[in-house]
XYZ file of C-alpha atoms in Angstrom:
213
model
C -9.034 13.612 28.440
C -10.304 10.502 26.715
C -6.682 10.130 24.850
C -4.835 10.045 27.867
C -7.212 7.163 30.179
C -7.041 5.272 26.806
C -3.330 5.508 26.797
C -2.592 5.162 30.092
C -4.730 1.879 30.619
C -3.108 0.690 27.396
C -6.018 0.037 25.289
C -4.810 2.486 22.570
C -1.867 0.441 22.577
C -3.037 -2.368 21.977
C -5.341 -1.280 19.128
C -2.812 0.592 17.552
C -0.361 -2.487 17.724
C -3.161 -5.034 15.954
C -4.307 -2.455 13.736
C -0.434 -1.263 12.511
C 0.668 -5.057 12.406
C -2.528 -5.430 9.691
C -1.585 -2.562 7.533
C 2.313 -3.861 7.753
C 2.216 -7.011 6.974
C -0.622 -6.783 4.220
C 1.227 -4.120 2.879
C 4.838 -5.333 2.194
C 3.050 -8.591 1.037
C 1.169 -6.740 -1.482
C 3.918 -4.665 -2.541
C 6.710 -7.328 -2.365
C 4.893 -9.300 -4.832
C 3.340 -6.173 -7.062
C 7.044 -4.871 -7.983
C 8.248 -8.023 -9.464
C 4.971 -8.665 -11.738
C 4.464 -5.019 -12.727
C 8.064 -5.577 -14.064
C 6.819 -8.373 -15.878
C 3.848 -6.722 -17.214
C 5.428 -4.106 -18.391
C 9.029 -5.830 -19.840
C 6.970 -8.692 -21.696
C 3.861 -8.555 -23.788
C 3.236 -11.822 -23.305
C 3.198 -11.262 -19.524
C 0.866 -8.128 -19.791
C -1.567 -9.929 -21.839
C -1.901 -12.820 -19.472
C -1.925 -10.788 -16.101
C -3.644 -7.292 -17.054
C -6.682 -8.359 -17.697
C -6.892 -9.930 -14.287
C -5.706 -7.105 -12.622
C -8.184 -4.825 -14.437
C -10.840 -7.061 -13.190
C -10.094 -6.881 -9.666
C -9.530 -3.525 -9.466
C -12.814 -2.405 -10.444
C -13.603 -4.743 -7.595
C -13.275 -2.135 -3.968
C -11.718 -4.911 -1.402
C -14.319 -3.673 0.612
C -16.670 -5.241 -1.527
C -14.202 -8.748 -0.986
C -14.610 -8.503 2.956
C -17.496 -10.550 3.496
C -16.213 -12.805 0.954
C -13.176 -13.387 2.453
C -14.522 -13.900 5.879
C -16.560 -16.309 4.667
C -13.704 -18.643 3.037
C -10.511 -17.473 5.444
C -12.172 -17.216 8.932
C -13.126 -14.398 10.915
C -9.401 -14.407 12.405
C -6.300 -12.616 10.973
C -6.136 -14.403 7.740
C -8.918 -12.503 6.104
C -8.425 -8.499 7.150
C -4.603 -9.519 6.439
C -6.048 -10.814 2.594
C -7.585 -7.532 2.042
C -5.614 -5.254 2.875
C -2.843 -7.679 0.940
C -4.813 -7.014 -2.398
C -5.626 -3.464 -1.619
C -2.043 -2.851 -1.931
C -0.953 -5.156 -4.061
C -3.132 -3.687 -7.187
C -2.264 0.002 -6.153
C 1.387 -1.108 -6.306
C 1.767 -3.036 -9.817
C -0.471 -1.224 -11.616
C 2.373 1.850 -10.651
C 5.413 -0.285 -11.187
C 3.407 -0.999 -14.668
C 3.063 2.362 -15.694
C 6.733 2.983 -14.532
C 7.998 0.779 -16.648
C 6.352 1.554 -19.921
C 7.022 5.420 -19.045
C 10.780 5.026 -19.221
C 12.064 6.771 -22.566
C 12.504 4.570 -25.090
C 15.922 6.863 -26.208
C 17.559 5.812 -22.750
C 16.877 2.507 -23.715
C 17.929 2.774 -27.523
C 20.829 4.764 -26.246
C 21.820 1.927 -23.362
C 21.452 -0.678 -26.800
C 24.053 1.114 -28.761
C 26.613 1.331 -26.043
C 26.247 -2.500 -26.146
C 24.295 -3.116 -23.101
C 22.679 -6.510 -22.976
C 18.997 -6.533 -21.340
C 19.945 -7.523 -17.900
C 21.761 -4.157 -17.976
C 19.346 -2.267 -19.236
C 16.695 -3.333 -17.002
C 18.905 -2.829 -13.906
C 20.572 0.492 -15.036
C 17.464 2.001 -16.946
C 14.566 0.357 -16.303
C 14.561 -0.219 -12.595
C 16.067 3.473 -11.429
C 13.125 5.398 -14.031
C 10.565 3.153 -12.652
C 11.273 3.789 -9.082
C 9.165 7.111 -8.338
C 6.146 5.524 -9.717
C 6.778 2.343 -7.795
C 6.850 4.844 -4.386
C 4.150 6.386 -5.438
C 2.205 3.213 -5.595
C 3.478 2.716 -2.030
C 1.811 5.774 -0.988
C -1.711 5.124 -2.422
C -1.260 1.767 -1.438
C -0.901 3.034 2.300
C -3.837 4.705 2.344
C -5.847 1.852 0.737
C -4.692 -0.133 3.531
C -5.627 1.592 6.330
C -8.879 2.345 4.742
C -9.241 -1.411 4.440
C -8.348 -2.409 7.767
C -10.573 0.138 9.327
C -13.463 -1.591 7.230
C -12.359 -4.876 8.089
C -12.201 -4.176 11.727
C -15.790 -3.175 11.805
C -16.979 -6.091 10.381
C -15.091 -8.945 12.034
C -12.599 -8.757 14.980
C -11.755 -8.286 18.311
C -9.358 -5.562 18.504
C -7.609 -2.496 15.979
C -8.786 0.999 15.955
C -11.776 0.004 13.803
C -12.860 -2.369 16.311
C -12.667 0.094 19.051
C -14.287 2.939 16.656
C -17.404 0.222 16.327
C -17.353 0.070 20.141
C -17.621 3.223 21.243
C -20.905 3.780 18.272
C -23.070 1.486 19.819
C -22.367 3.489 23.311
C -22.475 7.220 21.435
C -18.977 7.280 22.817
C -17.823 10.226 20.538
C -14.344 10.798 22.520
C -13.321 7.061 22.062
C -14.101 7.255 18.343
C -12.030 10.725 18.022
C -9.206 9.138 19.737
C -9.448 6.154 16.948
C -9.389 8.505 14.266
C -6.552 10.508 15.608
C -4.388 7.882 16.033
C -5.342 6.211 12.551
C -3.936 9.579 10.696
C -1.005 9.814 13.171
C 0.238 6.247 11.907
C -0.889 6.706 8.476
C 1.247 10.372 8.334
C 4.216 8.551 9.771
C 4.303 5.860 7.805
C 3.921 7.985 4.124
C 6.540 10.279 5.974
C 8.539 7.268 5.772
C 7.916 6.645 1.909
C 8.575 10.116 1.092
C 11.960 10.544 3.035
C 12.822 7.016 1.077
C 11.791 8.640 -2.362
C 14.316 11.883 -1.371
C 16.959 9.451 -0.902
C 15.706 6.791 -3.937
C 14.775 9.744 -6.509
C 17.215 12.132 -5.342
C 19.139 12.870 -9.556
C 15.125 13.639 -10.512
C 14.859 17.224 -11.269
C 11.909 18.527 -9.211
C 9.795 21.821 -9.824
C 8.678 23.453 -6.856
C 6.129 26.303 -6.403
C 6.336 29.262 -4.143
């Protein structure tokens, strides 16, 4: 079985290892920084006036599209699959936190006002706890943008990752190397928004949920 030479001569490995350290590090970059400025553009007018237009403009913008782009300015080594896959979650991410924010009732708020609470409060105690499952759910779509982006990347420019070993085994019609690739990419991917989801149980756990037989 193709899985288990691969594994065994620790070429899956390796992919997997370049290919996961991608997606990880692009990804808390992107959402690290999209949390804190979705606050802002959704907190401040000011903020949102400056920022969303930028972000809308971007987003209509696939990072695919920004591969060659970025290879061409960054380098053809880590810096720019790392970039994409950075942006790809980043504007999945804020644009959640965004709509988090200017989802939260505006009667908790008035409510948190009366009882005398100053707007540090209220933003920690109201703001930050309502805006939290939109913020993981960011996280999620931002997963799978990344690992769609990396996969792209890793065609185009580098010398190992799943995507890499995907464009391999095509130019030698090496169909069990390329299942293998694709097995292992939703096996990380699954674990990973496992991972998200057990954190939103735990983060969201006073939401009332409906569930469906």
């Amino acid at each position: 079985m193709r899985m288990i030479e691969l594994a065994f001569s620790g070429q899956l490995w390796l992919d997997m290892f370049a290919s996961l350290r991608r997606v990880l590090i692009g990804f808390l970059f992107g959402s690290l920084i999209a949390v804190p400025v979705g606050f802002l553009m959704g907190w401040y007018r000011i903020a949102r006036a400056v920022i969303d237009p930028w972000i809308q403009f971007f987003r209509v913008i696939p990072p695919l599209a920004i591969i060659p782009l970025a290879i061409v300015t960054l380098g053809i080594d880590e810096k720019p699959k790392i970039f994409v896959i950075f942006l790809a979650a980043f504007l999945s991410s804020v644009v959640a936190t965004y709509q988090g924010v200017i989802s939260v009732d505006r009667t908790f708020i008035n409510a948190a006002r009366v009882l005398g609470a100053n707007d540090r409060v209220i933003f920690a105690r109201v703001i930050i706890p309502a805006s939290t499952p939109f913020i993981l759910v960011g996280f999620r779509i931002g997963l799978g943008s990344a690992w769609a982006t990396v996969v792209a990347a890793e065609l185009i420019a580098a010398q190992s990752g799943l995507g890499f070993r995907m464009q391999q085994a095509q130019l030698y019609y090496d169909l069990p190397t390329i299942f293998v690739s694709l097995i292992a990419i939703g096996i990380l991917g699954l674990i990973m928004d496992r991972i998200v989801v057990r954190a939103e149980q735990r983060l969201t756990h006073w939401q009332e949920r409906v569930y469906h037989d």
